[in-house]
Amino acid sequence: MSELSVRHLLGIKYLNEADIELIFETADNFKEVINRPIKKVPSLRDITIANIFFESSTRTKLSFELAEKRLSADVINFSASQSSVKKGETLIDTVNNILSMKVDMVVMRHPNPGAGIFLSKHVEAAIINAGDGAHEHPTQALLDSYSIREKLGDVAGKKVVIVGDILHSRVALSNIFALKLQGAQVKVCGPGTLLPKYIESLGVEVETDLRTALDWCDVANMLRIQKERLDISYFPTTREYTQQFGVNKALLDDLDKEIVIMHPGPINRGVEITSDVADSKQSIILNQVENGVAIRMAVMYLLASKIK
């Protein structure tokens, strides 16, 4: 298959396994490009991309912008905090004003789940979801799976545990969809209050004891507590959470095998993982950041080929 089955990247649940494989094969080529002395290719020279972020972002926004520039696209950056949204403008009006400037693709982060899906039904441009509330974050899940594939050779058959605030995490949901699609075994681990009630209906197992989860897994993906989304107290104290669900070097060294440590960022050092774990040779956190650029280049390149 040489093209994606979708016109937009709204979530992993709209992709099939062949789509993911195509994105990974394309990312392999772009990873080679970004490690050359001259890191730029003219693949999207006639394409204009708008980055529209209604929520704060550092890594994702920088990663998309760098990927766009590596592909020679024309880039417009839009920040909601400095826009007419503050004056009451609607999402569709905002985007249509931007599209009237002949924009071909929109990368959007929005606090409301389903914002990208809503937008895709009302505008002609290709939409890439850079995170919509606690719903999905497809490019993060793709780069996570790509990083596992790079480190362990394949995703199929691997045992992956996602630890932390599953309830509020768009990364967790997209990762579950992506890992299950590729044949991995998935468990989630965290306080009962931070696990969605129907999580097992997604085909994952629940484990509330961190040590048992780490003994089982090949890969542990550590998530931060989404403090900005916590409207009530879900656990007594941060210190107690760390004692129960934080990974430190002593715990890793006590396991019978070496496991791979991942984190989508930003890291709260000393909470979900300690600094010596984040900076250890078992950690592939910085590989994830590097792979993020290649994956986003691949996604934009493949979606651009479907723009009429």
PDB file of C-alpha atoms in Angstrom:
ATOM      1  CA  MET A   1       0.000   0.000   0.000  1.00  0.00           C
ATOM      2  CA  SER A   2       1.448   3.344  -1.020  1.00  0.00           C
ATOM      3  CA  GLU A   3      -1.149   5.706   0.410  1.00  0.00           C
ATOM      4  CA  LEU A   4      -3.101   6.133   3.641  1.00  0.00           C
ATOM      5  CA  SER A   5      -6.719   4.981   3.901  1.00  0.00           C
ATOM      6  CA  VAL A   6      -7.672   8.336   5.515  1.00  0.00           C
ATOM      7  CA  ARG A   7      -7.647  12.016   4.444  1.00  0.00           C
ATOM      8  CA  HIS A   8      -7.055  13.323   7.976  1.00  0.00           C
ATOM      9  CA  LEU A   9      -5.192  12.052  11.042  1.00  0.00           C
ATOM     10  CA  LEU A  10      -7.902  12.493  13.678  1.00  0.00           C
ATOM     11  CA  GLY A  11      -7.117   9.489  15.871  1.00  0.00           C
ATOM     12  CA  ILE A  12      -5.490   6.062  15.848  1.00  0.00           C
ATOM     13  CA  LYS A  13      -8.914   4.384  15.894  1.00  0.00           C
ATOM     14  CA  TYR A  14      -9.498   5.551  12.300  1.00  0.00           C
ATOM     15  CA  LEU A  15      -6.272   3.889  11.031  1.00  0.00           C
ATOM     16  CA  ASN A  16      -5.638   0.273  10.094  1.00  0.00           C
ATOM     17  CA  GLU A  17      -2.459  -1.771  10.547  1.00  0.00           C
ATOM     18  CA  ALA A  18      -1.337  -1.126   6.956  1.00  0.00           C
ATOM     19  CA  ASP A  19      -1.587   2.651   7.556  1.00  0.00           C
ATOM     20  CA  ILE A  20       0.685   2.379  10.598  1.00  0.00           C
ATOM     21  CA  GLU A  21       3.207   0.254   8.702  1.00  0.00           C
ATOM     22  CA  LEU A  22       3.250   2.754   5.817  1.00  0.00           C
ATOM     23  CA  ILE A  23       3.824   5.657   8.234  1.00  0.00           C
ATOM     24  CA  PHE A  24       6.708   3.740   9.867  1.00  0.00           C
ATOM     25  CA  GLU A  25       8.341   2.866   6.522  1.00  0.00           C
ATOM     26  CA  THR A  26       8.077   6.514   5.429  1.00  0.00           C
ATOM     27  CA  ALA A  27       9.475   7.649   8.797  1.00  0.00           C
ATOM     28  CA  ASP A  28      12.473   5.323   8.306  1.00  0.00           C
ATOM     29  CA  ASN A  29      13.344   7.299   5.164  1.00  0.00           C
ATOM     30  CA  PHE A  30      12.851  10.671   6.863  1.00  0.00           C
ATOM     31  CA  LYS A  31      14.912   9.599   9.872  1.00  0.00           C
ATOM     32  CA  GLU A  32      17.809   9.051   7.504  1.00  0.00           C
ATOM     33  CA  VAL A  33      17.173  12.546   6.054  1.00  0.00           C
ATOM     34  CA  ILE A  34      17.227  14.333   9.444  1.00  0.00           C
ATOM     35  CA  ASN A  35      20.539  12.708  10.322  1.00  0.00           C
ATOM     36  CA  ARG A  36      22.254  14.044   7.181  1.00  0.00           C
ATOM     37  CA  PRO A  37      24.405  17.204   7.237  1.00  0.00           C
ATOM     38  CA  ILE A  38      21.725  18.892   5.067  1.00  0.00           C
ATOM     39  CA  LYS A  39      18.473  18.005   6.807  1.00  0.00           C
ATOM     40  CA  LYS A  40      15.968  19.469   4.355  1.00  0.00           C
ATOM     41  CA  VAL A  41      13.997  17.964   1.461  1.00  0.00           C
ATOM     42  CA  PRO A  42      11.661  19.821  -0.958  1.00  0.00           C
ATOM     43  CA  SER A  43       8.775  17.318  -0.536  1.00  0.00           C
ATOM     44  CA  LEU A  44       6.144  19.879   0.606  1.00  0.00           C
ATOM     45  CA  ARG A  45       7.505  22.967  -1.121  1.00  0.00           C
ATOM     46  CA  ASP A  46       4.095  24.100  -2.435  1.00  0.00           C
ATOM     47  CA  ILE A  47       2.121  23.183   0.707  1.00  0.00           C
ATOM     48  CA  THR A  48       1.075  25.696   3.383  1.00  0.00           C
ATOM     49  CA  ILE A  49       0.483  24.336   6.896  1.00  0.00           C
ATOM     50  CA  ALA A  50      -1.170  26.188   9.803  1.00  0.00           C
ATOM     51  CA  ASN A  51      -0.302  25.182  13.372  1.00  0.00           C
ATOM     52  CA  ILE A  52      -3.365  26.117  15.454  1.00  0.00           C
ATOM     53  CA  PHE A  53      -2.853  25.556  19.174  1.00  0.00           C
ATOM     54  CA  PHE A  54      -5.674  26.343  21.600  1.00  0.00           C
ATOM     55  CA  GLU A  55      -3.683  24.757  24.469  1.00  0.00           C
ATOM     56  CA  SER A  56      -0.116  25.302  25.575  1.00  0.00           C
ATOM     57  CA  SER A  57       2.494  22.980  24.074  1.00  0.00           C
ATOM     58  CA  THR A  58       6.262  22.859  23.855  1.00  0.00           C
ATOM     59  CA  ARG A  59       7.486  19.545  22.427  1.00  0.00           C
ATOM     60  CA  THR A  60       4.562  18.812  20.101  1.00  0.00           C
ATOM     61  CA  LYS A  61       4.461  22.318  18.630  1.00  0.00           C
ATOM     62  CA  LEU A  62       8.239  22.491  18.147  1.00  0.00           C
ATOM     63  CA  SER A  63       8.302  18.974  16.686  1.00  0.00           C
ATOM     64  CA  PHE A  64       5.572  19.733  14.143  1.00  0.00           C
ATOM     65  CA  GLU A  65       7.146  23.057  13.184  1.00  0.00           C
ATOM     66  CA  LEU A  66      10.574  21.484  12.712  1.00  0.00           C
ATOM     67  CA  ALA A  67       9.059  18.610  10.687  1.00  0.00           C
ATOM     68  CA  GLU A  68       7.256  21.127   8.443  1.00  0.00           C
ATOM     69  CA  LYS A  69      10.426  23.124   7.859  1.00  0.00           C
ATOM     70  CA  ARG A  70      12.456  19.973   7.142  1.00  0.00           C
ATOM     71  CA  LEU A  71       9.879  19.231   4.401  1.00  0.00           C
ATOM     72  CA  SER A  72      10.165  22.810   3.024  1.00  0.00           C
ATOM     73  CA  ALA A  73       6.497  23.637   3.720  1.00  0.00           C
ATOM     74  CA  ASP A  74       5.312  27.206   4.307  1.00  0.00           C
ATOM     75  CA  VAL A  75       4.326  27.480   7.980  1.00  0.00           C
ATOM     76  CA  ILE A  76       1.811  29.718   9.796  1.00  0.00           C
ATOM     77  CA  ASN A  77       1.744  29.627  13.599  1.00  0.00           C
ATOM     78  CA  PHE A  78      -1.437  30.557  15.431  1.00  0.00           C
ATOM     79  CA  SER A  79      -1.773  30.889  19.200  1.00  0.00           C
ATOM     80  CA  ALA A  80      -5.293  31.135  20.644  1.00  0.00           C
ATOM     81  CA  SER A  81      -4.119  33.258  23.571  1.00  0.00           C
ATOM     82  CA  GLN A  82      -3.185  36.071  21.165  1.00  0.00           C
ATOM     83  CA  SER A  83      -6.102  35.716  18.746  1.00  0.00           C
ATOM     84  CA  SER A  84      -9.703  36.740  18.071  1.00  0.00           C
ATOM     85  CA  VAL A  85     -10.847  33.593  19.926  1.00  0.00           C
ATOM     86  CA  LYS A  86     -10.492  35.744  23.047  1.00  0.00           C
ATOM     87  CA  LYS A  87     -13.018  38.119  21.480  1.00  0.00           C
ATOM     88  CA  GLY A  88     -15.597  35.364  21.039  1.00  0.00           C
ATOM     89  CA  GLU A  89     -14.807  34.047  17.550  1.00  0.00           C
ATOM     90  CA  THR A  90     -15.923  30.435  16.919  1.00  0.00           C
ATOM     91  CA  LEU A  91     -13.591  27.577  15.965  1.00  0.00           C
ATOM     92  CA  ILE A  92     -15.010  27.286  12.435  1.00  0.00           C
ATOM     93  CA  ASP A  93     -14.771  31.054  11.823  1.00  0.00           C
ATOM     94  CA  THR A  94     -11.192  31.103  13.096  1.00  0.00           C
ATOM     95  CA  VAL A  95     -10.128  28.219  10.866  1.00  0.00           C
ATOM     96  CA  ASN A  96     -12.060  29.444   7.809  1.00  0.00           C
ATOM     97  CA  ASN A  97     -10.333  32.820   8.105  1.00  0.00           C
ATOM     98  CA  ILE A  98      -6.999  31.031   8.101  1.00  0.00           C
ATOM     99  CA  LEU A  99      -8.031  28.753   5.211  1.00  0.00           C
ATOM    100  CA  SER A 100      -9.109  31.756   3.123  1.00  0.00           C
ATOM    101  CA  MET A 101      -5.390  32.540   3.001  1.00  0.00           C
ATOM    102  CA  LYS A 102      -5.042  29.278   0.979  1.00  0.00           C
ATOM    103  CA  VAL A 103      -3.805  26.928   3.692  1.00  0.00           C
ATOM    104  CA  ASP A 104      -3.636  23.236   2.704  1.00  0.00           C
ATOM    105  CA  MET A 105      -3.230  21.512   6.054  1.00  0.00           C
ATOM    106  CA  VAL A 106      -4.131  22.302   9.674  1.00  0.00           C
ATOM    107  CA  VAL A 107      -2.330  20.899  12.723  1.00  0.00           C
ATOM    108  CA  MET A 108      -4.621  21.541  15.679  1.00  0.00           C
ATOM    109  CA  ARG A 109      -4.501  21.080  19.435  1.00  0.00           C
ATOM    110  CA  HIS A 110      -7.743  21.828  21.254  1.00  0.00           C
ATOM    111  CA  PRO A 111      -9.018  21.332  24.835  1.00  0.00           C
ATOM    112  CA  ASN A 112     -12.324  19.827  23.646  1.00  0.00           C
ATOM    113  CA  PRO A 113     -12.477  16.126  22.655  1.00  0.00           C
ATOM    114  CA  GLY A 114     -13.596  15.661  19.052  1.00  0.00           C
ATOM    115  CA  ALA A 115     -12.648  19.185  17.918  1.00  0.00           C
ATOM    116  CA  GLY A 116     -10.626  17.807  14.988  1.00  0.00           C
ATOM    117  CA  ILE A 117     -13.453  15.507  13.904  1.00  0.00           C
ATOM    118  CA  PHE A 118     -15.918  18.424  14.027  1.00  0.00           C
ATOM    119  CA  LEU A 119     -13.558  20.614  12.001  1.00  0.00           C
ATOM    120  CA  SER A 120     -12.894  17.938   9.355  1.00  0.00           C
ATOM    121  CA  LYS A 121     -16.620  17.929   8.511  1.00  0.00           C
ATOM    122  CA  HIS A 122     -16.683  21.672   7.844  1.00  0.00           C
ATOM    123  CA  VAL A 123     -13.412  22.521   6.062  1.00  0.00           C
ATOM    124  CA  GLU A 124     -11.589  21.254   2.981  1.00  0.00           C
ATOM    125  CA  ALA A 125      -8.044  21.226   4.410  1.00  0.00           C
ATOM    126  CA  ALA A 126      -6.376  18.078   5.760  1.00  0.00           C
ATOM    127  CA  ILE A 127      -6.580  18.020   9.587  1.00  0.00           C
ATOM    128  CA  ILE A 128      -3.967  16.549  11.920  1.00  0.00           C
ATOM    129  CA  ASN A 129      -5.037  16.160  15.530  1.00  0.00           C
ATOM    130  CA  ALA A 130      -2.174  17.290  17.793  1.00  0.00           C
ATOM    131  CA  GLY A 131      -4.238  16.415  20.883  1.00  0.00           C
ATOM    132  CA  ASP A 132      -7.913  17.012  21.683  1.00  0.00           C
ATOM    133  CA  GLY A 133      -8.644  17.187  25.404  1.00  0.00           C
ATOM    134  CA  ALA A 134      -8.401  13.784  27.080  1.00  0.00           C
ATOM    135  CA  HIS A 135      -9.399  12.027  23.838  1.00  0.00           C
ATOM    136  CA  GLU A 136      -6.517  11.223  21.437  1.00  0.00           C
ATOM    137  CA  HIS A 137      -2.966  12.257  20.534  1.00  0.00           C
ATOM    138  CA  PRO A 138      -2.270  10.101  17.460  1.00  0.00           C
ATOM    139  CA  THR A 139       1.225  11.289  16.490  1.00  0.00           C
ATOM    140  CA  GLN A 140       2.466  10.669  20.064  1.00  0.00           C
ATOM    141  CA  ALA A 141       1.174   7.077  19.950  1.00  0.00           C
ATOM    142  CA  LEU A 142       2.761   6.553  16.527  1.00  0.00           C
ATOM    143  CA  LEU A 143       6.155   7.822  17.675  1.00  0.00           C
ATOM    144  CA  ASP A 144       5.910   5.684  20.837  1.00  0.00           C
ATOM    145  CA  SER A 145       5.214   2.520  18.809  1.00  0.00           C
ATOM    146  CA  TYR A 146       7.934   3.487  16.321  1.00  0.00           C
ATOM    147  CA  SER A 147      10.412   3.889  19.200  1.00  0.00           C
ATOM    148  CA  ILE A 148       9.493   0.435  20.587  1.00  0.00           C
ATOM    149  CA  ARG A 149       9.933  -1.059  17.093  1.00  0.00           C
ATOM    150  CA  GLU A 150      13.330   0.636  16.772  1.00  0.00           C
ATOM    151  CA  LYS A 151      14.507  -0.570  20.206  1.00  0.00           C
ATOM    152  CA  LEU A 152      13.029  -4.094  20.324  1.00  0.00           C
ATOM    153  CA  GLY A 153      12.685  -4.949  16.614  1.00  0.00           C
ATOM    154  CA  ASP A 154       8.895  -5.310  16.557  1.00  0.00           C
ATOM    155  CA  VAL A 155       5.788  -4.247  18.467  1.00  0.00           C
ATOM    156  CA  ALA A 156       3.800  -7.467  17.933  1.00  0.00           C
ATOM    157  CA  GLY A 157       3.898  -9.753  20.968  1.00  0.00           C
ATOM    158  CA  LYS A 158       5.578  -7.196  23.225  1.00  0.00           C
ATOM    159  CA  LYS A 159       4.214  -6.570  26.708  1.00  0.00           C
ATOM    160  CA  VAL A 160       3.627  -2.873  27.392  1.00  0.00           C
ATOM    161  CA  VAL A 161       2.379  -1.362  30.638  1.00  0.00           C
ATOM    162  CA  ILE A 162       1.091   2.228  30.715  1.00  0.00           C
ATOM    163  CA  VAL A 163       1.497   3.656  34.228  1.00  0.00           C
ATOM    164  CA  GLY A 164      -0.095   6.746  35.754  1.00  0.00           C
ATOM    165  CA  ASP A 165      -3.055   9.017  35.088  1.00  0.00           C
ATOM    166  CA  ILE A 166      -4.916   6.930  32.487  1.00  0.00           C
ATOM    167  CA  LEU A 167      -8.235   8.687  33.110  1.00  0.00           C
ATOM    168  CA  HIS A 168      -7.153  12.120  31.813  1.00  0.00           C
ATOM    169  CA  SER A 169      -4.519  10.990  29.307  1.00  0.00           C
ATOM    170  CA  ARG A 170      -5.033  11.280  25.541  1.00  0.00           C
ATOM    171  CA  VAL A 171      -1.614   9.611  25.145  1.00  0.00           C
ATOM    172  CA  ALA A 172      -2.830   6.490  26.985  1.00  0.00           C
ATOM    173  CA  LEU A 173      -5.924   6.068  24.808  1.00  0.00           C
ATOM    174  CA  SER A 174      -4.064   6.539  21.508  1.00  0.00           C
ATOM    175  CA  ASN A 175      -1.296   4.197  22.688  1.00  0.00           C
ATOM    176  CA  ILE A 176      -3.805   1.490  23.621  1.00  0.00           C
ATOM    177  CA  PHE A 177      -5.384   1.686  20.145  1.00  0.00           C
ATOM    178  CA  ALA A 178      -1.993   1.681  18.370  1.00  0.00           C
ATOM    179  CA  LEU A 179      -0.407  -1.113  20.429  1.00  0.00           C
ATOM    180  CA  LYS A 180      -3.464  -3.397  20.203  1.00  0.00           C
ATOM    181  CA  LEU A 181      -3.653  -2.807  16.437  1.00  0.00           C
ATOM    182  CA  GLN A 182      -0.050  -3.993  16.089  1.00  0.00           C
ATOM    183  CA  GLY A 183      -0.507  -7.086  18.242  1.00  0.00           C
ATOM    184  CA  ALA A 184       1.065  -5.993  21.536  1.00  0.00           C
ATOM    185  CA  GLN A 185      -0.226  -7.037  24.963  1.00  0.00           C
ATOM    186  CA  VAL A 186      -1.223  -4.007  27.029  1.00  0.00           C
ATOM    187  CA  LYS A 187      -1.791  -3.450  30.736  1.00  0.00           C
ATOM    188  CA  VAL A 188      -2.596  -0.219  32.539  1.00  0.00           C
ATOM    189  CA  CYS A 189      -1.418   0.510  36.071  1.00  0.00           C
ATOM    190  CA  GLY A 190      -2.327   3.336  38.437  1.00  0.00           C
ATOM    191  CA  PRO A 191      -4.568   4.321  41.345  1.00  0.00           C
ATOM    192  CA  GLY A 192      -8.127   3.025  40.923  1.00  0.00           C
ATOM    193  CA  THR A 193      -9.386   6.611  40.919  1.00  0.00           C
ATOM    194  CA  LEU A 194      -7.271   7.383  37.820  1.00  0.00           C
ATOM    195  CA  LEU A 195      -8.369   4.347  35.791  1.00  0.00           C
ATOM    196  CA  PRO A 196     -11.462   4.771  33.554  1.00  0.00           C
ATOM    197  CA  LYS A 197     -14.377   2.569  34.597  1.00  0.00           C
ATOM    198  CA  TYR A 198     -14.671   0.707  31.280  1.00  0.00           C
ATOM    199  CA  ILE A 199     -10.962   0.547  30.357  1.00  0.00           C
ATOM    200  CA  GLU A 200     -11.016  -3.275  30.123  1.00  0.00           C
ATOM    201  CA  SER A 201     -13.534  -3.046  27.256  1.00  0.00           C
ATOM    202  CA  LEU A 202     -10.604  -1.779  25.129  1.00  0.00           C
ATOM    203  CA  GLY A 203      -8.919  -5.177  25.498  1.00  0.00           C
ATOM    204  CA  VAL A 204      -6.390  -4.180  28.160  1.00  0.00           C
ATOM    205  CA  GLU A 205      -5.775  -5.643  31.603  1.00  0.00           C
ATOM    206  CA  VAL A 206      -5.739  -3.613  34.810  1.00  0.00           C
ATOM    207  CA  GLU A 207      -2.922  -4.019  37.339  1.00  0.00           C
ATOM    208  CA  THR A 208      -2.896  -1.913  40.508  1.00  0.00           C
ATOM    209  CA  ASP A 209       0.477  -3.145  41.833  1.00  0.00           C
ATOM    210  CA  LEU A 210       3.412  -1.437  40.102  1.00  0.00           C
ATOM    211  CA  ARG A 211       6.006  -4.111  40.938  1.00  0.00           C
ATOM    212  CA  THR A 212       3.812  -6.880  39.461  1.00  0.00           C
ATOM    213  CA  ALA A 213       3.298  -4.769  36.317  1.00  0.00           C
ATOM    214  CA  LEU A 214       7.054  -4.138  35.900  1.00  0.00           C
ATOM    215  CA  ASP A 215       7.864  -7.846  36.412  1.00  0.00           C
ATOM    216  CA  TRP A 216       5.424  -8.636  33.570  1.00  0.00           C
ATOM    217  CA  CYS A 217       6.311  -5.993  30.983  1.00  0.00           C
ATOM    218  CA  ASP A 218       8.975  -5.437  28.328  1.00  0.00           C
ATOM    219  CA  VAL A 219       8.201  -1.703  28.140  1.00  0.00           C
ATOM    220  CA  ALA A 220       6.884   0.712  30.775  1.00  0.00           C
ATOM    221  CA  ASN A 221       5.383   3.955  29.453  1.00  0.00           C
ATOM    222  CA  MET A 222       5.253   6.359  32.402  1.00  0.00           C
ATOM    223  CA  LEU A 223       2.629   9.126  32.312  1.00  0.00           C
ATOM    224  CA  ARG A 224       2.572  12.278  34.400  1.00  0.00           C
ATOM    225  CA  ILE A 225      -0.325  13.313  36.598  1.00  0.00           C
ATOM    226  CA  GLN A 226      -2.406  15.728  34.488  1.00  0.00           C
ATOM    227  CA  LYS A 227      -2.707  18.353  37.210  1.00  0.00           C
ATOM    228  CA  GLU A 228      -4.299  20.871  34.864  1.00  0.00           C
ATOM    229  CA  ARG A 229      -7.238  18.463  34.322  1.00  0.00           C
ATOM    230  CA  LEU A 230      -7.748  17.428  37.967  1.00  0.00           C
ATOM    231  CA  ASP A 231     -10.888  19.150  39.227  1.00  0.00           C
ATOM    232  CA  ILE A 232     -10.962  17.096  42.452  1.00  0.00           C
ATOM    233  CA  SER A 233      -8.339  15.234  44.517  1.00  0.00           C
ATOM    234  CA  TYR A 234      -7.829  11.726  43.098  1.00  0.00           C
ATOM    235  CA  PHE A 235      -5.181  10.597  45.624  1.00  0.00           C
ATOM    236  CA  PRO A 236      -4.131  11.832  49.096  1.00  0.00           C
ATOM    237  CA  THR A 237      -0.726  13.401  48.318  1.00  0.00           C
ATOM    238  CA  THR A 238       1.874  13.495  45.556  1.00  0.00           C
ATOM    239  CA  ARG A 239       4.324  11.845  47.959  1.00  0.00           C
ATOM    240  CA  GLU A 240       1.977   8.900  48.483  1.00  0.00           C
ATOM    241  CA  TYR A 241       1.412   8.578  44.721  1.00  0.00           C
ATOM    242  CA  THR A 242       5.189   8.461  44.180  1.00  0.00           C
ATOM    243  CA  GLN A 243       5.626   5.757  46.831  1.00  0.00           C
ATOM    244  CA  GLN A 244       2.975   3.599  45.151  1.00  0.00           C
ATOM    245  CA  PHE A 245       3.467   4.307  41.442  1.00  0.00           C
ATOM    246  CA  GLY A 246       6.814   6.083  40.995  1.00  0.00           C
ATOM    247  CA  VAL A 247       9.729   4.234  39.360  1.00  0.00           C
ATOM    248  CA  ASN A 248      13.206   4.661  40.846  1.00  0.00           C
ATOM    249  CA  LYS A 249      16.561   3.080  39.976  1.00  0.00           C
ATOM    250  CA  ALA A 250      16.490   0.702  42.965  1.00  0.00           C
ATOM    251  CA  LEU A 251      13.174  -0.723  41.749  1.00  0.00           C
ATOM    252  CA  LEU A 252      14.481  -1.149  38.187  1.00  0.00           C
ATOM    253  CA  ASP A 253      17.712  -2.799  39.362  1.00  0.00           C
ATOM    254  CA  ASP A 254      15.711  -5.227  41.513  1.00  0.00           C
ATOM    255  CA  LEU A 255      13.848  -6.638  38.478  1.00  0.00           C
ATOM    256  CA  ASP A 256      15.012  -9.926  36.916  1.00  0.00           C
ATOM    257  CA  LYS A 257      15.307  -8.340  33.457  1.00  0.00           C
ATOM    258  CA  GLU A 258      16.023  -5.015  31.804  1.00  0.00           C
ATOM    259  CA  ILE A 259      12.879  -3.213  30.722  1.00  0.00           C
ATOM    260  CA  VAL A 260      12.555  -0.188  28.435  1.00  0.00           C
ATOM    261  CA  ILE A 261      11.398   3.075  30.054  1.00  0.00           C
ATOM    262  CA  MET A 262       9.374   5.586  28.018  1.00  0.00           C
ATOM    263  CA  HIS A 263       7.725   8.900  28.822  1.00  0.00           C
ATOM    264  CA  PRO A 264       5.735  11.204  26.490  1.00  0.00           C
ATOM    265  CA  GLY A 265       6.828  14.313  28.448  1.00  0.00           C
ATOM    266  CA  PRO A 266       6.811  16.662  30.144  1.00  0.00           C
ATOM    267  CA  ILE A 267       8.462  14.682  32.945  1.00  0.00           C
ATOM    268  CA  ASN A 268       7.739  15.510  36.568  1.00  0.00           C
ATOM    269  CA  ARG A 269      11.080  14.283  37.895  1.00  0.00           C
ATOM    270  CA  GLY A 270      10.818  12.724  41.321  1.00  0.00           C
ATOM    271  CA  VAL A 271       7.091  11.986  40.885  1.00  0.00           C
ATOM    272  CA  GLU A 272       6.439   9.311  38.226  1.00  0.00           C
ATOM    273  CA  ILE A 273      10.148   8.637  37.601  1.00  0.00           C
ATOM    274  CA  THR A 274      13.348   9.749  39.285  1.00  0.00           C
ATOM    275  CA  SER A 275      16.139  11.548  37.427  1.00  0.00           C
ATOM    276  CA  ASP A 276      18.441   8.512  37.492  1.00  0.00           C
ATOM    277  CA  VAL A 277      15.729   6.475  35.713  1.00  0.00           C
ATOM    278  CA  ALA A 278      14.951   9.213  33.158  1.00  0.00           C
ATOM    279  CA  ASP A 279      18.654   9.543  32.318  1.00  0.00           C
ATOM    280  CA  SER A 280      19.514   5.809  32.457  1.00  0.00           C
ATOM    281  CA  LYS A 281      20.482   3.605  29.510  1.00  0.00           C
ATOM    282  CA  GLN A 282      17.107   1.833  29.808  1.00  0.00           C
ATOM    283  CA  SER A 283      15.319   5.090  29.010  1.00  0.00           C
ATOM    284  CA  ILE A 284      14.476   5.918  25.367  1.00  0.00           C
ATOM    285  CA  ILE A 285      12.811   9.247  26.190  1.00  0.00           C
ATOM    286  CA  LEU A 286      15.131  11.352  23.991  1.00  0.00           C
ATOM    287  CA  ASN A 287      14.847   8.779  21.173  1.00  0.00           C
ATOM    288  CA  GLN A 288      11.086   9.373  21.328  1.00  0.00           C
ATOM    289  CA  VAL A 289      11.638  13.118  20.835  1.00  0.00           C
ATOM    290  CA  GLU A 290      13.915  12.528  17.822  1.00  0.00           C
ATOM    291  CA  ASN A 291      11.511   9.978  16.329  1.00  0.00           C
ATOM    292  CA  GLY A 292       8.648  12.459  16.783  1.00  0.00           C
ATOM    293  CA  VAL A 293      10.079  14.671  14.045  1.00  0.00           C
ATOM    294  CA  ALA A 294      10.447  11.743  11.593  1.00  0.00           C
ATOM    295  CA  ILE A 295       6.931  10.413  12.343  1.00  0.00           C
ATOM    296  CA  ARG A 296       5.339  13.855  11.892  1.00  0.00           C
ATOM    297  CA  MET A 297       7.261  14.370   8.646  1.00  0.00           C
ATOM    298  CA  ALA A 298       5.906  11.010   7.436  1.00  0.00           C
ATOM    299  CA  VAL A 299       2.301  11.812   8.426  1.00  0.00           C
ATOM    300  CA  MET A 300       2.314  15.233   6.734  1.00  0.00           C
ATOM    301  CA  TYR A 301       4.027  13.895   3.609  1.00  0.00           C
ATOM    302  CA  LEU A 302       1.477  11.067   3.228  1.00  0.00           C
ATOM    303  CA  LEU A 303      -1.532  13.312   3.910  1.00  0.00           C
ATOM    304  CA  ALA A 304      -0.226  15.967   1.502  1.00  0.00           C
ATOM    305  CA  SER A 305      -0.243  13.381  -1.298  1.00  0.00           C
ATOM    306  CA  LYS A 306      -4.036  13.128  -0.849  1.00  0.00           C
ATOM    307  CA  ILE A 307      -4.645  16.891  -1.147  1.00  0.00           C
ATOM    308  CA  LYS A 308      -6.436  17.574  -4.424  1.00  0.00           C
TER     309      LYS A 308
END
